Tab-separated table of C-alpha atoms in Angstrom:
chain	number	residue	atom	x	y	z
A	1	UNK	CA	12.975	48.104	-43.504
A	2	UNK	CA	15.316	50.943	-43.610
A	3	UNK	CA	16.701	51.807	-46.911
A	4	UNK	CA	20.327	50.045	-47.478
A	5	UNK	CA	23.168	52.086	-48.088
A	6	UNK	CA	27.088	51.182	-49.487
A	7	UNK	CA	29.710	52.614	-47.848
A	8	UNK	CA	33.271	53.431	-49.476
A	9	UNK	CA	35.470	50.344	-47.834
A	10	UNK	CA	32.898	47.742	-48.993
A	11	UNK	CA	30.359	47.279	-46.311
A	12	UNK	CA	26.391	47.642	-46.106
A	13	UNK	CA	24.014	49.358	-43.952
A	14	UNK	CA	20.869	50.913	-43.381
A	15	UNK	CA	20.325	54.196	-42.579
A	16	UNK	CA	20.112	55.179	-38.713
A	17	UNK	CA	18.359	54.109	-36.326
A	18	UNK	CA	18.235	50.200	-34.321
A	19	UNK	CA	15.629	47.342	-35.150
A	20	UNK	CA	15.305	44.294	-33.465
A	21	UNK	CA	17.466	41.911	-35.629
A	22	UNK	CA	19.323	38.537	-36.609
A	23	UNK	CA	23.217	38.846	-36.381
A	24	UNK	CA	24.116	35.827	-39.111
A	25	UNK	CA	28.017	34.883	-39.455
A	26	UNK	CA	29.922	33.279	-42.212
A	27	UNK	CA	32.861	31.732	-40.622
A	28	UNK	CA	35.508	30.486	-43.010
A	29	UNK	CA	39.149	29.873	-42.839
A	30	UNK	CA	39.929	32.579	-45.376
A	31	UNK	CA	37.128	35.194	-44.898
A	32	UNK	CA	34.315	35.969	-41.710
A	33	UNK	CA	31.234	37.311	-43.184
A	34	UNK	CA	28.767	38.933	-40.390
A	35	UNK	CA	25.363	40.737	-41.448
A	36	UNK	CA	22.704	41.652	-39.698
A	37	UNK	CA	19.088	40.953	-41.411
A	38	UNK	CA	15.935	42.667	-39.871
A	39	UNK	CA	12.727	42.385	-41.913
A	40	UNK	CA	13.736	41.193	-45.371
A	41	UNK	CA	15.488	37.676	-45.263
A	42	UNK	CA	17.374	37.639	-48.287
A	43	UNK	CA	18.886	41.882	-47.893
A	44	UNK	CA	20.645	42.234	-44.962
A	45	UNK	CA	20.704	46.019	-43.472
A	46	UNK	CA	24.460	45.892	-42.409
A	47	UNK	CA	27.249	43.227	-43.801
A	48	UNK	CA	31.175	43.186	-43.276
A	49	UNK	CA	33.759	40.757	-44.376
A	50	UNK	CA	37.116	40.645	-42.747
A	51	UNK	CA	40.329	38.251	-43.263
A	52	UNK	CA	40.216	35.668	-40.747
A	53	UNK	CA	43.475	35.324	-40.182
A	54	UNK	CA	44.112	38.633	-39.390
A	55	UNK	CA	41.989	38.638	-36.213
A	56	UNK	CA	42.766	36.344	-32.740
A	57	UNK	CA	38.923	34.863	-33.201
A	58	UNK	CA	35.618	35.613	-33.160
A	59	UNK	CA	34.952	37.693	-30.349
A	60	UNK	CA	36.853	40.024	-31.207
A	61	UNK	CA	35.442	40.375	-34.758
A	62	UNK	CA	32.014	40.809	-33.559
A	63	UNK	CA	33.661	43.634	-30.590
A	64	UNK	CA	34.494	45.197	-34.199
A	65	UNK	CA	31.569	44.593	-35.598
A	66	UNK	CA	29.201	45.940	-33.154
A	67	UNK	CA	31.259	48.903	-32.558
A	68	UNK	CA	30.712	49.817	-36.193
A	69	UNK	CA	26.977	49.037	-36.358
A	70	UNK	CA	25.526	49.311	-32.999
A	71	UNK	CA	21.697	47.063	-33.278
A	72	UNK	CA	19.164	45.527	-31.182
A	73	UNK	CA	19.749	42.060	-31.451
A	74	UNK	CA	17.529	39.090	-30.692
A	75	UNK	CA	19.077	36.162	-31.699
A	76	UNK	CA	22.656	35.067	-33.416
A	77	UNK	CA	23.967	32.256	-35.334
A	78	UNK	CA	27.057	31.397	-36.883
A	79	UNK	CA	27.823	29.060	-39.366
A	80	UNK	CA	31.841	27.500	-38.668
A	81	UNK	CA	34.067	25.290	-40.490
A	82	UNK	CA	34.167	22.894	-38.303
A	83	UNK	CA	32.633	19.937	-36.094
A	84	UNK	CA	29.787	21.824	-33.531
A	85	UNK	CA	30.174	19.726	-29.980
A	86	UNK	CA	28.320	21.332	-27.178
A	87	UNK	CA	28.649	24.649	-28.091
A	88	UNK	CA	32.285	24.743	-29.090
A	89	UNK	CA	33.827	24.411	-32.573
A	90	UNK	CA	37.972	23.743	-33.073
A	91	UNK	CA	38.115	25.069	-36.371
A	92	UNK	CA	39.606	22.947	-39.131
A	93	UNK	CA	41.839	25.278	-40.860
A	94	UNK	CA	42.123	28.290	-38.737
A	95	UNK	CA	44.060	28.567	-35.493
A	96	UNK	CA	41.093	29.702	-33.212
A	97	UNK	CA	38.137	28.073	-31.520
A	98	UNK	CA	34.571	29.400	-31.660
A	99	UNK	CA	32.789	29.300	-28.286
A	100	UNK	CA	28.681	30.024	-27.882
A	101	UNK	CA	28.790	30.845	-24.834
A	102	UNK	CA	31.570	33.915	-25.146
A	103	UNK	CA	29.940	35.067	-27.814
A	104	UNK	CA	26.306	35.005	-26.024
A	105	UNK	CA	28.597	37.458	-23.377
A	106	UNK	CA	30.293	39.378	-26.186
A	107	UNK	CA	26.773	40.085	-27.480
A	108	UNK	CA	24.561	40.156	-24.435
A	109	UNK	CA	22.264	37.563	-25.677
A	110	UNK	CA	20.975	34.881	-23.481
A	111	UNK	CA	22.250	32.104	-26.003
A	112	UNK	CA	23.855	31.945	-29.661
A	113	UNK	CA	23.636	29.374	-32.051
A	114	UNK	CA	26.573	27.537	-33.757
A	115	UNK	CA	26.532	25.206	-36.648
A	116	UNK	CA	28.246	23.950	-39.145
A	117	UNK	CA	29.106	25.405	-42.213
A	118	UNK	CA	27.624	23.618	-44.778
A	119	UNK	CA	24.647	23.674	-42.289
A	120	UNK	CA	24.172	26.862	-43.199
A	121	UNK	CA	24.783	26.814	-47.213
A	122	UNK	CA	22.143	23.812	-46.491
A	123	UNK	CA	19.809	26.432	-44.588
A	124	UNK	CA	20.323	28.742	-47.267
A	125	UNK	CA	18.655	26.376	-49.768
A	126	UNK	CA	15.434	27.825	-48.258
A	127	UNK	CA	15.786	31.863	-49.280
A	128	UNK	CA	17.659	30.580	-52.834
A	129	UNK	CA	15.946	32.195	-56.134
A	130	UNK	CA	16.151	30.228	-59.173
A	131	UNK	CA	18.870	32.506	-60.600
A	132	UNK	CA	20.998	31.879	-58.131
A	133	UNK	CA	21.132	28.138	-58.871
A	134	UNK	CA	23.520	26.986	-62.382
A	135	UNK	CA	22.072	23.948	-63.840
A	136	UNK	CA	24.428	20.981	-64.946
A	137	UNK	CA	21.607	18.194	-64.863
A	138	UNK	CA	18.233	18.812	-64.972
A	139	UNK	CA	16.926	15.553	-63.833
A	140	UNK	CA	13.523	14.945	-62.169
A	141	UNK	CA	13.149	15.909	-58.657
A	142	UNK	CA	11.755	13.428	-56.092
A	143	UNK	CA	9.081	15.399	-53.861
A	144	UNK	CA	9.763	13.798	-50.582
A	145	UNK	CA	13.638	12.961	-52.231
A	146	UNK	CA	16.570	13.693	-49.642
A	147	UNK	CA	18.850	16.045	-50.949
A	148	UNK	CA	23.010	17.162	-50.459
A	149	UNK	CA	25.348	19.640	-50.608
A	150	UNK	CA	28.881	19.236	-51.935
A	151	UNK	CA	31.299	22.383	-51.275
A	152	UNK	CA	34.623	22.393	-52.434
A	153	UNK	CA	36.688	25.657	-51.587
A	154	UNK	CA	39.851	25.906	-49.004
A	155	UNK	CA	38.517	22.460	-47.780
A	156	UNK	CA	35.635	20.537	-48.601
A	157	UNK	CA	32.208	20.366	-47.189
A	158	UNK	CA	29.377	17.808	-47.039
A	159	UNK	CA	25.730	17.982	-45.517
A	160	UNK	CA	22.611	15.815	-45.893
A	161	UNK	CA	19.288	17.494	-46.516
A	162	UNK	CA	15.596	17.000	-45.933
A	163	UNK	CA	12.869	19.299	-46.493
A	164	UNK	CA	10.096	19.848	-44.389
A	165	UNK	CA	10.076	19.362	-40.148
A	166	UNK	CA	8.585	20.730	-36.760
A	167	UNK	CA	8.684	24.825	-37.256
A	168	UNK	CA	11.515	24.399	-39.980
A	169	UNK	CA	11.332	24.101	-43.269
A	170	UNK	CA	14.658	22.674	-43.927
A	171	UNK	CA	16.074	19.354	-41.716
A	172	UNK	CA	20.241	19.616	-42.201
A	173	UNK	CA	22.297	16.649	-41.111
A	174	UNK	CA	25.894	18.050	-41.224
A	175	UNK	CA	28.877	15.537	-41.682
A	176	UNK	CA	32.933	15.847	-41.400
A	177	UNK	CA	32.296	14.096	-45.036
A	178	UNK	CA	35.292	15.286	-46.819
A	179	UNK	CA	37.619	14.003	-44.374
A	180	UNK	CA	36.702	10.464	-45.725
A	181	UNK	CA	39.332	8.607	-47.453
A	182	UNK	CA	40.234	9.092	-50.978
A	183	UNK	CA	38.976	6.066	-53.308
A	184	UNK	CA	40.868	6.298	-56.557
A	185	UNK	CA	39.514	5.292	-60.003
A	186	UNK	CA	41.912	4.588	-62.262
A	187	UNK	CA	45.454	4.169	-61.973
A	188	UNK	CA	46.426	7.427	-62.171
A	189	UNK	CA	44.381	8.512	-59.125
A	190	UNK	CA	46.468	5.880	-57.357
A	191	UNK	CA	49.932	7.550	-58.480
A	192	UNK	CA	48.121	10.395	-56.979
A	193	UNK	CA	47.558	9.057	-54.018
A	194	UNK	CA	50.922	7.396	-53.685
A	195	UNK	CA	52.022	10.496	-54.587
A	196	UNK	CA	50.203	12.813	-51.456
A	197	UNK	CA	50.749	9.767	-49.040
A	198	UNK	CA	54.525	10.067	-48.862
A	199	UNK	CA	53.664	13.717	-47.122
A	200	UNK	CA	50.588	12.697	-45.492
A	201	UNK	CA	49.468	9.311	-44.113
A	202	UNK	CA	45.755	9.972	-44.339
A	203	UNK	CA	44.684	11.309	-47.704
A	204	UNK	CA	41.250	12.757	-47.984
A	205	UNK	CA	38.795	13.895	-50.876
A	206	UNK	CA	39.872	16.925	-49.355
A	207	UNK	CA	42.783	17.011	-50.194
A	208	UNK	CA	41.991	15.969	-53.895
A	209	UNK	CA	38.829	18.222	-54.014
A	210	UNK	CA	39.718	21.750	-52.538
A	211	UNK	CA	41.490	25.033	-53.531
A	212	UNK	CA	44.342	22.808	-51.896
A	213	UNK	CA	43.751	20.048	-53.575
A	214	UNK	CA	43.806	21.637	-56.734
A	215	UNK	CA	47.222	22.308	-56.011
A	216	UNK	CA	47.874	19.350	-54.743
A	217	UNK	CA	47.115	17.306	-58.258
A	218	UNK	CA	49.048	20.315	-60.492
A	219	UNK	CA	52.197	19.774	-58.163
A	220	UNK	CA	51.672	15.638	-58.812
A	221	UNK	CA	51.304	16.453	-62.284
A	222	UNK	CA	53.758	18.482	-63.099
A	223	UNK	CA	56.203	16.321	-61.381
A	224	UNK	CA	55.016	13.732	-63.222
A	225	UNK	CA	55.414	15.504	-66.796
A	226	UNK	CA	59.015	16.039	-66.320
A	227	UNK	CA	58.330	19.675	-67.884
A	228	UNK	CA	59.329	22.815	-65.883
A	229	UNK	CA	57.018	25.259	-64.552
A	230	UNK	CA	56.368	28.770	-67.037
A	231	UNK	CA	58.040	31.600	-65.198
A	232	UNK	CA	54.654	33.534	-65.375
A	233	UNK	CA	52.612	30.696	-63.948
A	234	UNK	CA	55.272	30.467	-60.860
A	235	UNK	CA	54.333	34.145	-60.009
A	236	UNK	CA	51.138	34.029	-59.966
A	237	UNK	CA	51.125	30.562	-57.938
A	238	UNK	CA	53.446	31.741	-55.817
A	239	UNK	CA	51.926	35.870	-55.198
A	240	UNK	CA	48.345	35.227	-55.495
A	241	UNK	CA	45.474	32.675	-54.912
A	242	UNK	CA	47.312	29.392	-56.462
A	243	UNK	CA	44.419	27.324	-57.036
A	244	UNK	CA	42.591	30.795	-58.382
A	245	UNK	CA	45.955	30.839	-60.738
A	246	UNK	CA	45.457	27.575	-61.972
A	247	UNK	CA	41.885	27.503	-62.351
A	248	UNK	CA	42.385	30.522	-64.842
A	249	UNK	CA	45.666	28.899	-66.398
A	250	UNK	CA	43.392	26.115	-67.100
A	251	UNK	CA	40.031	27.607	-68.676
A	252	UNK	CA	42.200	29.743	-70.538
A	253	UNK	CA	44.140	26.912	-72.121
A	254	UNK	CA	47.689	28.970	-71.363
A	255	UNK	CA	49.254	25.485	-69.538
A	256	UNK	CA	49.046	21.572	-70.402
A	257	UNK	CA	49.369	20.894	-67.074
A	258	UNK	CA	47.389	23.197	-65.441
A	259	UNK	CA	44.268	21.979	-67.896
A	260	UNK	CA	44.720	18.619	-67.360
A	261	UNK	CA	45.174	19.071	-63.366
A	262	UNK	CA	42.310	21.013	-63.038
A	263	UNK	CA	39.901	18.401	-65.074
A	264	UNK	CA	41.608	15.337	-62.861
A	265	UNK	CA	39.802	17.606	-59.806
A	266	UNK	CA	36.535	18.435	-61.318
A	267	UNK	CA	36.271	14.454	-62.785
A	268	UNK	CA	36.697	13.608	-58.690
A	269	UNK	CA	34.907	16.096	-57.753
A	270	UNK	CA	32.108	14.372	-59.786
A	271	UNK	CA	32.809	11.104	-58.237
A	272	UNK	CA	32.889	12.112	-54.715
A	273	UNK	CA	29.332	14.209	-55.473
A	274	UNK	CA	27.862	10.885	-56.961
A	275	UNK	CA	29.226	8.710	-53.859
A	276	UNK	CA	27.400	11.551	-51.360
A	277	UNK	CA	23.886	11.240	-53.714
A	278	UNK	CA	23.991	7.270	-53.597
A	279	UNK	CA	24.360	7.638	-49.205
A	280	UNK	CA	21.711	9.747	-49.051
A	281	UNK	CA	19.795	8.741	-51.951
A	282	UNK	CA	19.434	12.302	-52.656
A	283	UNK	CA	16.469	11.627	-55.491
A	284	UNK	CA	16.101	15.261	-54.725
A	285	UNK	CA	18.154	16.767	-55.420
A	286	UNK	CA	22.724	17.739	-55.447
A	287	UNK	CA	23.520	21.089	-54.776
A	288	UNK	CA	27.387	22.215	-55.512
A	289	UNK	CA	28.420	25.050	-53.431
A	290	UNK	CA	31.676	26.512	-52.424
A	291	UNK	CA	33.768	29.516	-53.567
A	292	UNK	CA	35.475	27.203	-56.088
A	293	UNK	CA	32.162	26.507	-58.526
A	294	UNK	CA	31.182	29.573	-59.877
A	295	UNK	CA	35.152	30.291	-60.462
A	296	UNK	CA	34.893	27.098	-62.845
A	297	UNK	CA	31.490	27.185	-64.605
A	298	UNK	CA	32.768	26.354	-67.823
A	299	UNK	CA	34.463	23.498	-66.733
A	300	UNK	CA	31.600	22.166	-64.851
A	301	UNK	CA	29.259	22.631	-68.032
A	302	UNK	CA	31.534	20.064	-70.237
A	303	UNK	CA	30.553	16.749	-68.620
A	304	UNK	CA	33.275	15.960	-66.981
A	305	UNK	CA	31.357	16.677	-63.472
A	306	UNK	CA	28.386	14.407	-64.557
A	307	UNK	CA	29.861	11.702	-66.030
A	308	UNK	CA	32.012	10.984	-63.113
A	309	UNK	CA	28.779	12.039	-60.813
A	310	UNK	CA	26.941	8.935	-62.403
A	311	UNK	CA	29.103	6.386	-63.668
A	312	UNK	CA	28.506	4.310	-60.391
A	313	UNK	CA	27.773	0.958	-62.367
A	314	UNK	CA	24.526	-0.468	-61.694
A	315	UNK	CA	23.189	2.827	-60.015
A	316	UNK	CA	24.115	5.286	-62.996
A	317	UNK	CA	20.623	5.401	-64.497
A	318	UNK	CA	19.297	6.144	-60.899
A	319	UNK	CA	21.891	9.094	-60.608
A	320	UNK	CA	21.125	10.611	-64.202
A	321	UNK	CA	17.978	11.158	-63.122
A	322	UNK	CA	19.115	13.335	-60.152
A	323	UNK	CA	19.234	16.978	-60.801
A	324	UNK	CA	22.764	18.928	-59.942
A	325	UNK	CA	22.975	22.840	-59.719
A	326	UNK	CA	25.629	25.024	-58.634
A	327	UNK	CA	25.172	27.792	-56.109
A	328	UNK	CA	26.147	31.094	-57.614
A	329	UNK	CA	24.767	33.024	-54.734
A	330	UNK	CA	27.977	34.010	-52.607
A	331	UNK	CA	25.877	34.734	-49.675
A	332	UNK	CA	24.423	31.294	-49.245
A	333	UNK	CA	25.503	30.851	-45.952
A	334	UNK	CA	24.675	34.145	-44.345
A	335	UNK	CA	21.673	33.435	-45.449
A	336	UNK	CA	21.438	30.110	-43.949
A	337	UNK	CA	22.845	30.653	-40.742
A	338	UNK	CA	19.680	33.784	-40.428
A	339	UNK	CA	16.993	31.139	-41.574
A	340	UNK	CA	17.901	29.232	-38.871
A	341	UNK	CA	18.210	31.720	-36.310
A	342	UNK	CA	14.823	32.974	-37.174
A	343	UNK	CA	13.338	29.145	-37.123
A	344	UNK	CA	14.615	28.615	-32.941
A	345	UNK	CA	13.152	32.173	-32.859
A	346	UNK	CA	9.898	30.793	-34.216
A	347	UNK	CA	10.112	28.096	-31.813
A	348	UNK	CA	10.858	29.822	-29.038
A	349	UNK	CA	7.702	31.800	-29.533
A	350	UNK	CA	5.393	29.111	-30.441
């Protein structure tokens, strides 16, 4: 493979010259992540990320994209927030569809593949070194054991697992799981509730369980303390990432409210993680992706995550026995979404 080079603004590639090659995309409602991997599958030879709001959809990011790096390409796929239905994704937080057949046009290809997002994080499992994975129960693996994928970041994302299948080695059953309803604990979670239903008739675990939902609980909360918000805390919620700012506020033990909102998320987070593992009976295994994670290791580590991941009454001795790791590998998804491109490849050929 041709030796991989770093340019000044950020992106990757490989030094001139076209291969035959996998365009995989990493389509989320705050970034789009496209690389193109040719030879090894975990280093791809060209990657750029862009702000997805910035940019009227897709198509016109890949235009960009292959303007920049020009490659033989023999297959595409894309992994989207959103439902895949016959070839067509409306996104769930971005204004723009994704279409398979315009971007088979855009990129000359007789066909590209779409799938869900947590698809490919799921996909990804496959090209994941241990390093990559965070350990916050060690459990005993079942061999044959289904496993899932939890991913909390702008919204949150749920997938079922299974290893082993016709010409694949990974079997991905995505779901539109965190737009379940919220199920609250304790009384507190229903003041929450209460709280997010006067804006919003349906409340979700994503909207408990996101970078929004982070906020969402720190707003409830701090209404609900009758203290006023620290001048410094307002500027950061208000000029940067604000679940990022209270995340930080929180580990760093600068705001009551802030800690306390941010272990109300990661103790649900927990539950909702434990509720996927018991439908899937995922003996096999919980993975925990998502930008937010590896922002919040240290919170994870305490025991808040696990004790709320197994305290399902009758089934909690079942569940400690299940191990949970965090993805730390950002790329997870690329990564996917190129495993499974090269698998219909594989098929194709067969």
């Amino acid at each position: 493979m041709s030796a991989v080079t770093a340019t000044s603004d950020g992106s990757r590639h490989s030094a001139p010259g076209t291969l035959p090659a996998i365009l995989a995309g990493d389509v989320g409602a705050t970034h789009t992540r496209l690389a193109v991997f040719a030879g090894n599958p975990r280093e791809p030879v060209v990657f750029e990320s862009y702000a997805s709001h910035d940019h009227a959809g897709l198509d016109e990011m890949v235009r960009t994209f292959l303007a920049d790096h020009p490659n033989a390409l023999e297959a595409a796929c894309f992994g989207v927030a959103g439902p895949v239905q016959n070839g067509h994704v409306k996104t769930t937080n971005l204004a723009w569809p994704v279409d398979a057949a315009s971007l088979a046009r855009v990129l000359g290809l007789e066909s590209v593949t779409l799938i869900n997002d947590l698809a490919a994080n799921a996909y990804g499992l496959a090209e994941l070194a241990p390093d990559d994975l965070e350990p916050l129960n060690q459990g005993v693996a079942a061999p044959d054991g289904a496993c899932v994928v939890i991913s909390a970041g702008t919204g949150l994302g749920e997938a079922g697992v299974l290893f082993g299948g016709d010409g694949d080695a990974i079997r991905v059953i995505p779901t539109e799981g965190g737009h379940t309803d919220f199920g609250p604990r304790s009384e507190l979670e229903v003041e929450l509730y209460r709280f997010l239903a006067a804006a919003d008739a349906h409340v979700s675990y994503e909207r408990v369980c996101s970078g929004i939902g982070l906020l969402n609980i720190y707003r409830f909360l701090r209404r609900r303390s009758g203290t006023s918000e620290p001048a410094w805390l307002a500027a950061e919620i208000t000029h940067r990432d604000a679940s990022a700012a209270i995340s930080r506020a929180a580990l760093e033990q600068r705001d009551p409210v802030c800690t306390e909102a941010l272990d109300m998320m990661v103790s649900i987070y927990g539950a909702e993680a434990g509720n996927l593992a018991l439908k899937y009976l995922a003996t096999g295994g919980v993975y925990v992706g998502g930008g937010i994670a590896p922002q919040i290791l240290p919170k994870l580590r305490d025991g808040t995550f696990i004790r709320s991941f197994a305290a399902k009454g009758r089934f909690a001795e079942l569940l400690g026995q299940v191990p949970v790791h965090v993805i730390l590998n950002d790329d997870t998804a690329l990564l996917g979404a190129a495993h499974h491109a090269r698998a219909i490849e594989a098929r194709i050929e067969a």
